[in-house]
Structures are given as C-alpha cells and as structure tokens.
Amino acid sequence: MNKYLQFFLMLIFSIALSPGSLAEEPKYQTQPPPEALKHFIELEGEWIGMHINHDGEEEKVDLIYRTVSGGTAIEERIFANTPQEMITMYHGSGNGGLLMTHYCMLGNQPRLYLEITDRKAFDFRFLDGAGIDRKKTGHMGGMKMTILDENTFEQEWAYFEGGEVKNSSKFIFTRK
C-alpha cells in the first residue's frame, strides 16, 4: 500500500474516532423564555403563606416553585401532599406571551393568558380550558399576582360560575 494512501486512511480514521465525533452533543431547538417567565423563575424555591378564602377564613399553606423543561416552564405546587393539591404550569405561548395552565382540584384545567404586566404585577385572564363550559362549569377564571419584594408576593384567584365571578381567594406568601 502506498505511503500516502496509508497516511490518508489513518487521518480519516483518527478524525472519525476522535472523542468529539463520538460524543456529539444533542442539538435542540429552543426559544428563549418570554420575558415575563423570568420573574417566575426568580420565585423558585419554597414559600409559606396564608390563604384567606372568600368567607374570610385563614389557613396556612405551602407553595413550591420549580423550573422545569430546560427552563421553558415553571411548576407551581400548592397544598402539596393534601387532597387539595394543585399544580399550575407557567409557560410561553409561542408568540412571546405567557400562559398558565391550572390543574385544579375541581377536575378541570383552565388556561389563562397574561394580559397585563408591569414587571411586578401580573394579570392573568381566562383563555380556554379542558373540561370547562364557561357558562356552566365552576372554574378559576382569573389570577392577579403582585410581587411585593424578593421575599413576598400575593395572589388573588377569581372563581367563576355561570360565566361570572362568584368569589375570590387571596394568598400572601413569604420565602422560607
């Protein structure tokens, strides 16, 4: 075999078997998260709060925020390990907006979109939802959230029945 051919074949094999070619990193097409989602990422961790229901009754409640799906979604878990446990997922809408899907103990999943934000106040409004007939099904149809400081925020959830707000519940959380 010719010296040049041997050299050429050795060069080809050494390139093909180099560590970089064997351990190629996966290539994912990801979009940067919407600007508003970054505020929710800052909430990651454990929170302790007070729930004030529509009758004025108060109860202690725990809340956990967790960044998931490569930083493209935030999981909010409230009333963890109780029959009332609920999950809300905050995620991009594909057009730069922010959506939330609330997996409610009522057995439905309303989706709300972020209509207004001023970087510390967020106003989510009903978009649609699985298991919901807006005129007949009781569901969470709105949520306003205000970040008071890096360790305190509040939420007010609006419960709809018959297409109208029937009552609301307020939560005030502080970081553990």
mmCIF file with all atom_site columns, C-alpha atoms in Angstrom:
data_model
loop_
_atom_site.group_PDB
_atom_site.id
_atom_site.type_symbol
_atom_site.label_atom_id
_atom_site.label_alt_id
_atom_site.label_comp_id
_atom_site.label_asym_id
_atom_site.label_entity_id
_atom_site.label_seq_id
_atom_site.pdbx_PDB_ins_code
_atom_site.Cartn_x
_atom_site.Cartn_y
_atom_site.Cartn_z
_atom_site.occupancy
_atom_site.B_iso_or_equiv
_atom_site.pdbx_formal_charge
_atom_site.auth_seq_id
_atom_site.auth_comp_id
_atom_site.auth_asym_id
_atom_site.auth_atom_id
_atom_site.pdbx_PDB_model_num
ATOM 1   C CA . MET A 1 1   ? 0.000   0.000  0.000  1.00 0.00 ? 1   MET A CA 1
ATOM 2   C CA . ASN A 1 2   ? 1.236   3.410  -0.913 1.00 0.00 ? 2   ASN A CA 1
ATOM 3   C CA . LYS A 1 3   ? 2.599   5.611  1.968  1.00 0.00 ? 3   LYS A CA 1
ATOM 4   C CA . TYR A 1 4   ? 0.258   8.468  1.042  1.00 0.00 ? 4   TYR A CA 1
ATOM 5   C CA . LEU A 1 5   ? -2.781  6.220  0.976  1.00 0.00 ? 5   LEU A CA 1
ATOM 6   C CA . GLN A 1 6   ? -1.848  4.768  4.396  1.00 0.00 ? 6   GLN A CA 1
ATOM 7   C CA . PHE A 1 7   ? -1.397  8.276  5.800  1.00 0.00 ? 7   PHE A CA 1
ATOM 8   C CA . PHE A 1 8   ? -4.717  9.406  4.325  1.00 0.00 ? 8   PHE A CA 1
ATOM 9   C CA . LEU A 1 9   ? -6.604  6.389  5.764  1.00 0.00 ? 9   LEU A CA 1
ATOM 10  C CA . MET A 1 10  ? -5.022  6.881  9.200  1.00 0.00 ? 10  MET A CA 1
ATOM 11  C CA . LEU A 1 11  ? -6.027  10.531 9.130  1.00 0.00 ? 11  LEU A CA 1
ATOM 12  C CA . ILE A 1 12  ? -9.639  9.674  8.202  1.00 0.00 ? 12  ILE A CA 1
ATOM 13  C CA . PHE A 1 13  ? -9.888  7.009  10.967 1.00 0.00 ? 13  PHE A CA 1
ATOM 14  C CA . SER A 1 14  ? -8.346  9.258  13.613 1.00 0.00 ? 14  SER A CA 1
ATOM 15  C CA . ILE A 1 15  ? -10.849 12.012 12.809 1.00 0.00 ? 15  ILE A CA 1
ATOM 16  C CA . ALA A 1 16  ? -13.765 9.573  12.769 1.00 0.00 ? 16  ALA A CA 1
ATOM 17  C CA . LEU A 1 17  ? -12.768 8.063  16.125 1.00 0.00 ? 17  LEU A CA 1
ATOM 18  C CA . SER A 1 18  ? -11.869 11.306 17.882 1.00 0.00 ? 18  SER A CA 1
ATOM 19  C CA . PRO A 1 19  ? -13.708 11.912 21.201 1.00 0.00 ? 19  PRO A CA 1
ATOM 20  C CA . GLY A 1 20  ? -15.508 14.935 19.770 1.00 0.00 ? 20  GLY A CA 1
ATOM 21  C CA . SER A 1 21  ? -17.074 12.931 16.982 1.00 0.00 ? 21  SER A CA 1
ATOM 22  C CA . LEU A 1 22  ? -18.211 10.114 19.299 1.00 0.00 ? 22  LEU A CA 1
ATOM 23  C CA . ALA A 1 23  ? -19.724 12.367 21.982 1.00 0.00 ? 23  ALA A CA 1
ATOM 24  C CA . GLU A 1 24  ? -21.642 14.779 19.831 1.00 0.00 ? 24  GLU A CA 1
ATOM 25  C CA . GLU A 1 25  ? -23.949 16.964 21.919 1.00 0.00 ? 25  GLU A CA 1
ATOM 26  C CA . PRO A 1 26  ? -27.666 16.834 21.133 1.00 0.00 ? 26  PRO A CA 1
ATOM 27  C CA . LYS A 1 27  ? -28.947 19.797 19.212 1.00 0.00 ? 27  LYS A CA 1
ATOM 28  C CA . TYR A 1 28  ? -32.289 21.105 20.447 1.00 0.00 ? 28  TYR A CA 1
ATOM 29  C CA . GLN A 1 29  ? -34.253 23.935 19.003 1.00 0.00 ? 29  GLN A CA 1
ATOM 30  C CA . THR A 1 30  ? -35.238 26.041 21.981 1.00 0.00 ? 30  THR A CA 1
ATOM 31  C CA . GLN A 1 31  ? -36.640 29.503 22.172 1.00 0.00 ? 31  GLN A CA 1
ATOM 32  C CA . PRO A 1 32  ? -35.642 31.826 24.957 1.00 0.00 ? 32  PRO A CA 1
ATOM 33  C CA . PRO A 1 33  ? -38.352 32.058 27.627 1.00 0.00 ? 33  PRO A CA 1
ATOM 34  C CA . PRO A 1 34  ? -40.731 35.028 27.467 1.00 0.00 ? 34  PRO A CA 1
ATOM 35  C CA . GLU A 1 35  ? -39.510 37.999 29.499 1.00 0.00 ? 35  GLU A CA 1
ATOM 36  C CA . ALA A 1 36  ? -42.384 37.620 31.991 1.00 0.00 ? 36  ALA A CA 1
ATOM 37  C CA . LEU A 1 37  ? -41.406 33.994 32.726 1.00 0.00 ? 37  LEU A CA 1
ATOM 38  C CA . LYS A 1 38  ? -38.059 35.202 34.060 1.00 0.00 ? 38  LYS A CA 1
ATOM 39  C CA . HIS A 1 39  ? -39.894 36.802 37.006 1.00 0.00 ? 39  HIS A CA 1
ATOM 40  C CA . PHE A 1 40  ? -41.412 33.418 37.872 1.00 0.00 ? 40  PHE A CA 1
ATOM 41  C CA . ILE A 1 41  ? -38.009 31.720 37.611 1.00 0.00 ? 41  ILE A CA 1
ATOM 42  C CA . GLU A 1 42  ? -36.829 34.117 40.340 1.00 0.00 ? 42  GLU A CA 1
ATOM 43  C CA . LEU A 1 43  ? -39.533 32.647 42.616 1.00 0.00 ? 43  LEU A CA 1
ATOM 44  C CA . GLU A 1 44  ? -38.010 29.159 42.509 1.00 0.00 ? 44  GLU A CA 1
ATOM 45  C CA . GLY A 1 45  ? -37.955 27.562 45.943 1.00 0.00 ? 45  GLY A CA 1
ATOM 46  C CA . GLU A 1 46  ? -40.225 27.018 48.929 1.00 0.00 ? 46  GLU A CA 1
ATOM 47  C CA . TRP A 1 47  ? -42.741 29.518 50.260 1.00 0.00 ? 47  TRP A CA 1
ATOM 48  C CA . ILE A 1 48  ? -45.031 29.655 53.270 1.00 0.00 ? 48  ILE A CA 1
ATOM 49  C CA . GLY A 1 49  ? -48.291 31.522 53.037 1.00 0.00 ? 49  GLY A CA 1
ATOM 50  C CA . MET A 1 50  ? -51.674 32.435 54.349 1.00 0.00 ? 50  MET A CA 1
ATOM 51  C CA . HIS A 1 51  ? -54.799 31.629 52.352 1.00 0.00 ? 51  HIS A CA 1
ATOM 52  C CA . ILE A 1 52  ? -57.744 33.933 53.017 1.00 0.00 ? 52  ILE A CA 1
ATOM 53  C CA . ASN A 1 53  ? -60.837 32.415 51.427 1.00 0.00 ? 53  ASN A CA 1
ATOM 54  C CA . HIS A 1 54  ? -63.983 34.189 50.258 1.00 0.00 ? 54  HIS A CA 1
ATOM 55  C CA . ASP A 1 55  ? -65.536 33.810 53.760 1.00 0.00 ? 55  ASP A CA 1
ATOM 56  C CA . GLY A 1 56  ? -62.517 35.492 55.388 1.00 0.00 ? 56  GLY A CA 1
ATOM 57  C CA . GLU A 1 57  ? -61.268 32.233 56.909 1.00 0.00 ? 57  GLU A CA 1
ATOM 58  C CA . GLU A 1 58  ? -57.496 31.846 57.061 1.00 0.00 ? 58  GLU A CA 1
ATOM 59  C CA . GLU A 1 59  ? -55.309 28.765 56.690 1.00 0.00 ? 59  GLU A CA 1
ATOM 60  C CA . LYS A 1 60  ? -51.566 28.196 56.437 1.00 0.00 ? 60  LYS A CA 1
ATOM 61  C CA . VAL A 1 61  ? -50.381 26.898 53.072 1.00 0.00 ? 61  VAL A CA 1
ATOM 62  C CA . ASP A 1 62  ? -47.102 25.807 51.497 1.00 0.00 ? 62  ASP A CA 1
ATOM 63  C CA . LEU A 1 63  ? -46.115 26.610 47.926 1.00 0.00 ? 63  LEU A CA 1
ATOM 64  C CA . ILE A 1 64  ? -43.217 25.354 45.813 1.00 0.00 ? 64  ILE A CA 1
ATOM 65  C CA . TYR A 1 65  ? -41.888 26.831 42.550 1.00 0.00 ? 65  TYR A CA 1
ATOM 66  C CA . ARG A 1 66  ? -39.665 24.682 40.355 1.00 0.00 ? 66  ARG A CA 1
ATOM 67  C CA . THR A 1 67  ? -38.100 25.422 36.964 1.00 0.00 ? 67  THR A CA 1
ATOM 68  C CA . VAL A 1 68  ? -38.671 22.512 34.551 1.00 0.00 ? 68  VAL A CA 1
ATOM 69  C CA . SER A 1 69  ? -38.342 21.565 30.874 1.00 0.00 ? 69  SER A CA 1
ATOM 70  C CA . GLY A 1 70  ? -34.958 23.142 30.309 1.00 0.00 ? 70  GLY A CA 1
ATOM 71  C CA . GLY A 1 71  ? -36.017 26.497 31.762 1.00 0.00 ? 71  GLY A CA 1
ATOM 72  C CA . THR A 1 72  ? -39.056 26.845 29.484 1.00 0.00 ? 72  THR A CA 1
ATOM 73  C CA . ALA A 1 73  ? -41.707 26.262 32.163 1.00 0.00 ? 73  ALA A CA 1
ATOM 74  C CA . ILE A 1 74  ? -42.297 26.874 35.857 1.00 0.00 ? 74  ILE A CA 1
ATOM 75  C CA . GLU A 1 75  ? -44.241 24.473 38.055 1.00 0.00 ? 75  GLU A CA 1
ATOM 76  C CA . GLU A 1 76  ? -46.197 25.944 40.955 1.00 0.00 ? 76  GLU A CA 1
ATOM 77  C CA . ARG A 1 77  ? -47.365 23.328 43.508 1.00 0.00 ? 77  ARG A CA 1
ATOM 78  C CA . ILE A 1 78  ? -49.789 24.406 46.211 1.00 0.00 ? 78  ILE A CA 1
ATOM 79  C CA . PHE A 1 79  ? -51.349 22.413 49.072 1.00 0.00 ? 79  PHE A CA 1
ATOM 80  C CA . ALA A 1 80  ? -48.712 19.710 48.411 1.00 0.00 ? 80  ALA A CA 1
ATOM 81  C CA . ASN A 1 81  ? -49.496 16.215 49.689 1.00 0.00 ? 81  ASN A CA 1
ATOM 82  C CA . THR A 1 82  ? -53.090 17.075 50.601 1.00 0.00 ? 82  THR A CA 1
ATOM 83  C CA . PRO A 1 83  ? -56.403 16.307 48.855 1.00 0.00 ? 83  PRO A CA 1
ATOM 84  C CA . GLN A 1 84  ? -56.388 19.971 47.730 1.00 0.00 ? 84  GLN A CA 1
ATOM 85  C CA . GLU A 1 85  ? -53.008 19.721 45.966 1.00 0.00 ? 85  GLU A CA 1
ATOM 86  C CA . MET A 1 86  ? -52.974 21.639 42.687 1.00 0.00 ? 86  MET A CA 1
ATOM 87  C CA . ILE A 1 87  ? -50.368 22.346 40.025 1.00 0.00 ? 87  ILE A CA 1
ATOM 88  C CA . THR A 1 88  ? -50.125 25.445 37.877 1.00 0.00 ? 88  THR A CA 1
ATOM 89  C CA . MET A 1 89  ? -47.705 25.492 34.957 1.00 0.00 ? 89  MET A CA 1
ATOM 90  C CA . TYR A 1 90  ? -46.437 28.812 33.580 1.00 0.00 ? 90  TYR A CA 1
ATOM 91  C CA . HIS A 1 91  ? -45.095 28.593 30.028 1.00 0.00 ? 91  HIS A CA 1
ATOM 92  C CA . GLY A 1 92  ? -44.598 30.541 26.825 1.00 0.00 ? 92  GLY A CA 1
ATOM 93  C CA . SER A 1 93  ? -47.397 30.898 24.286 1.00 0.00 ? 93  SER A CA 1
ATOM 94  C CA . GLY A 1 94  ? -45.172 30.623 21.211 1.00 0.00 ? 94  GLY A CA 1
ATOM 95  C CA . ASN A 1 95  ? -45.610 34.273 20.266 1.00 0.00 ? 95  ASN A CA 1
ATOM 96  C CA . GLY A 1 96  ? -43.657 35.821 23.145 1.00 0.00 ? 96  GLY A CA 1
ATOM 97  C CA . GLY A 1 97  ? -46.636 35.811 25.518 1.00 0.00 ? 97  GLY A CA 1
ATOM 98  C CA . LEU A 1 98  ? -47.117 33.902 28.746 1.00 0.00 ? 98  LEU A CA 1
ATOM 99  C CA . LEU A 1 99  ? -49.757 31.293 29.533 1.00 0.00 ? 99  LEU A CA 1
ATOM 100 C CA . MET A 1 100 ? -50.637 29.390 32.645 1.00 0.00 ? 100 MET A CA 1
ATOM 101 C CA . THR A 1 101 ? -52.443 26.061 32.866 1.00 0.00 ? 101 THR A CA 1
ATOM 102 C CA . HIS A 1 102 ? -54.048 25.386 36.258 1.00 0.00 ? 102 HIS A CA 1
ATOM 103 C CA . TYR A 1 103 ? -54.617 21.717 37.129 1.00 0.00 ? 103 TYR A CA 1
ATOM 104 C CA . CYS A 1 104 ? -57.446 22.294 39.567 1.00 0.00 ? 104 CYS A CA 1
ATOM 105 C CA . MET A 1 105 ? -58.838 20.049 42.290 1.00 0.00 ? 105 MET A CA 1
ATOM 106 C CA . LEU A 1 106 ? -62.239 20.735 40.672 1.00 0.00 ? 106 LEU A CA 1
ATOM 107 C CA . GLY A 1 107 ? -61.166 18.363 37.899 1.00 0.00 ? 107 GLY A CA 1
ATOM 108 C CA . ASN A 1 108 ? -60.731 20.895 35.111 1.00 0.00 ? 108 ASN A CA 1
ATOM 109 C CA . GLN A 1 109 ? -57.755 22.695 33.602 1.00 0.00 ? 109 GLN A CA 1
ATOM 110 C CA . PRO A 1 110 ? -58.301 26.362 32.798 1.00 0.00 ? 110 PRO A CA 1
ATOM 111 C CA . ARG A 1 111 ? -55.697 28.121 30.665 1.00 0.00 ? 111 ARG A CA 1
ATOM 112 C CA . LEU A 1 112 ? -55.152 31.787 31.344 1.00 0.00 ? 112 LEU A CA 1
ATOM 113 C CA . TYR A 1 113 ? -53.066 34.286 29.416 1.00 0.00 ? 113 TYR A CA 1
ATOM 114 C CA . LEU A 1 114 ? -51.047 37.170 30.781 1.00 0.00 ? 114 LEU A CA 1
ATOM 115 C CA . GLU A 1 115 ? -52.810 40.336 29.706 1.00 0.00 ? 115 GLU A CA 1
ATOM 116 C CA . ILE A 1 116 ? -51.098 42.998 31.767 1.00 0.00 ? 116 ILE A CA 1
ATOM 117 C CA . THR A 1 117 ? -47.729 43.102 33.465 1.00 0.00 ? 117 THR A CA 1
ATOM 118 C CA . ASP A 1 118 ? -45.631 45.901 34.856 1.00 0.00 ? 118 ASP A CA 1
ATOM 119 C CA . ARG A 1 119 ? -42.706 43.600 35.858 1.00 0.00 ? 119 ARG A CA 1
ATOM 120 C CA . LYS A 1 120 ? -44.060 43.169 39.398 1.00 0.00 ? 120 LYS A CA 1
ATOM 121 C CA . ALA A 1 121 ? -47.833 42.840 38.821 1.00 0.00 ? 121 ALA A CA 1
ATOM 122 C CA . PHE A 1 122 ? -49.322 40.141 36.593 1.00 0.00 ? 122 PHE A CA 1
ATOM 123 C CA . ASP A 1 123 ? -52.958 39.902 35.483 1.00 0.00 ? 123 ASP A CA 1
ATOM 124 C CA . PHE A 1 124 ? -53.980 36.538 34.026 1.00 0.00 ? 124 PHE A CA 1
ATOM 125 C CA . ARG A 1 125 ? -57.318 36.208 32.216 1.00 0.00 ? 125 ARG A CA 1
ATOM 126 C CA . PHE A 1 126 ? -59.296 33.163 31.093 1.00 0.00 ? 126 PHE A CA 1
ATOM 127 C CA . LEU A 1 127 ? -58.471 31.831 27.623 1.00 0.00 ? 127 LEU A CA 1
ATOM 128 C CA . ASP A 1 128 ? -59.989 28.334 27.492 1.00 0.00 ? 128 ASP A CA 1
ATOM 129 C CA . GLY A 1 129 ? -59.729 25.051 29.305 1.00 0.00 ? 129 GLY A CA 1
ATOM 130 C CA . ALA A 1 130 ? -60.223 21.315 29.334 1.00 0.00 ? 130 ALA A CA 1
ATOM 131 C CA . GLY A 1 131 ? -63.459 20.221 30.963 1.00 0.00 ? 131 GLY A CA 1
ATOM 132 C CA . ILE A 1 132 ? -64.895 23.742 31.046 1.00 0.00 ? 132 ILE A CA 1
ATOM 133 C CA . ASP A 1 133 ? -68.140 25.096 29.635 1.00 0.00 ? 133 ASP A CA 1
ATOM 134 C CA . ARG A 1 134 ? -67.703 28.766 30.552 1.00 0.00 ? 134 ARG A CA 1
ATOM 135 C CA . LYS A 1 135 ? -71.446 29.260 31.170 1.00 0.00 ? 135 LYS A CA 1
ATOM 136 C CA . LYS A 1 136 ? -71.968 26.085 33.230 1.00 0.00 ? 136 LYS A CA 1
ATOM 137 C CA . THR A 1 137 ? -68.730 24.882 34.832 1.00 0.00 ? 137 THR A CA 1
ATOM 138 C CA . GLY A 1 138 ? -67.245 26.333 38.003 1.00 0.00 ? 138 GLY A CA 1
ATOM 139 C CA . HIS A 1 139 ? -63.587 27.200 37.345 1.00 0.00 ? 139 HIS A CA 1
ATOM 140 C CA . MET A 1 140 ? -60.738 29.538 38.131 1.00 0.00 ? 140 MET A CA 1
ATOM 141 C CA . GLY A 1 141 ? -61.063 32.280 35.567 1.00 0.00 ? 141 GLY A CA 1
ATOM 142 C CA . GLY A 1 142 ? -58.580 34.909 36.656 1.00 0.00 ? 142 GLY A CA 1
ATOM 143 C CA . MET A 1 143 ? -55.498 35.427 38.776 1.00 0.00 ? 143 MET A CA 1
ATOM 144 C CA . LYS A 1 144 ? -53.707 38.599 39.763 1.00 0.00 ? 144 LYS A CA 1
ATOM 145 C CA . MET A 1 145 ? -50.239 38.320 41.218 1.00 0.00 ? 145 MET A CA 1
ATOM 146 C CA . THR A 1 146 ? -48.164 41.089 42.744 1.00 0.00 ? 146 THR A CA 1
ATOM 147 C CA . ILE A 1 147 ? -44.523 40.702 43.721 1.00 0.00 ? 147 ILE A CA 1
ATOM 148 C CA . LEU A 1 148 ? -44.072 42.954 46.745 1.00 0.00 ? 148 LEU A CA 1
ATOM 149 C CA . ASP A 1 149 ? -40.343 42.311 47.191 1.00 0.00 ? 149 ASP A CA 1
ATOM 150 C CA . GLU A 1 150 ? -37.866 39.470 46.571 1.00 0.00 ? 150 GLU A CA 1
ATOM 151 C CA . ASN A 1 151 ? -39.282 37.537 49.536 1.00 0.00 ? 151 ASN A CA 1
ATOM 152 C CA . THR A 1 152 ? -43.000 38.392 49.455 1.00 0.00 ? 152 THR A CA 1
ATOM 153 C CA . PHE A 1 153 ? -45.801 38.176 46.900 1.00 0.00 ? 153 PHE A CA 1
ATOM 154 C CA . GLU A 1 154 ? -49.564 37.853 46.822 1.00 0.00 ? 154 GLU A CA 1
ATOM 155 C CA . GLN A 1 155 ? -52.074 36.192 44.536 1.00 0.00 ? 155 GLN A CA 1
ATOM 156 C CA . GLU A 1 156 ? -55.795 36.717 44.143 1.00 0.00 ? 156 GLU A CA 1
ATOM 157 C CA . TRP A 1 157 ? -57.720 33.983 42.333 1.00 0.00 ? 157 TRP A CA 1
ATOM 158 C CA . ALA A 1 158 ? -61.186 34.621 40.876 1.00 0.00 ? 158 ALA A CA 1
ATOM 159 C CA . TYR A 1 159 ? -63.649 31.726 40.864 1.00 0.00 ? 159 TYR A CA 1
ATOM 160 C CA . PHE A 1 160 ? -66.267 31.838 38.088 1.00 0.00 ? 160 PHE A CA 1
ATOM 161 C CA . GLU A 1 161 ? -69.699 30.205 37.956 1.00 0.00 ? 161 GLU A CA 1
ATOM 162 C CA . GLY A 1 162 ? -72.332 30.816 35.293 1.00 0.00 ? 162 GLY A CA 1
ATOM 163 C CA . GLY A 1 163 ? -69.895 32.981 33.357 1.00 0.00 ? 163 GLY A CA 1
ATOM 164 C CA . GLU A 1 164 ? -69.424 35.484 36.223 1.00 0.00 ? 164 GLU A CA 1
ATOM 165 C CA . VAL A 1 165 ? -67.125 35.931 39.201 1.00 0.00 ? 165 VAL A CA 1
ATOM 166 C CA . LYS A 1 166 ? -68.742 34.208 42.175 1.00 0.00 ? 166 LYS A CA 1
ATOM 167 C CA . ASN A 1 167 ? -65.956 34.788 44.734 1.00 0.00 ? 167 ASN A CA 1
ATOM 168 C CA . SER A 1 168 ? -62.222 35.185 45.173 1.00 0.00 ? 168 SER A CA 1
ATOM 169 C CA . SER A 1 169 ? -59.444 33.896 47.406 1.00 0.00 ? 169 SER A CA 1
ATOM 170 C CA . LYS A 1 170 ? -56.289 35.697 48.401 1.00 0.00 ? 170 LYS A CA 1
ATOM 171 C CA . PHE A 1 171 ? -52.880 34.254 49.232 1.00 0.00 ? 171 PHE A CA 1
ATOM 172 C CA . ILE A 1 172 ? -49.891 36.043 50.781 1.00 0.00 ? 172 ILE A CA 1
ATOM 173 C CA . PHE A 1 173 ? -46.551 34.209 50.565 1.00 0.00 ? 173 PHE A CA 1
ATOM 174 C CA . THR A 1 174 ? -43.097 34.713 52.081 1.00 0.00 ? 174 THR A CA 1
ATOM 175 C CA . ARG A 1 175 ? -39.963 32.809 51.154 1.00 0.00 ? 175 ARG A CA 1
ATOM 176 C CA . LYS A 1 176 ? -38.958 30.000 53.593 1.00 0.00 ? 176 LYS A CA 1
#
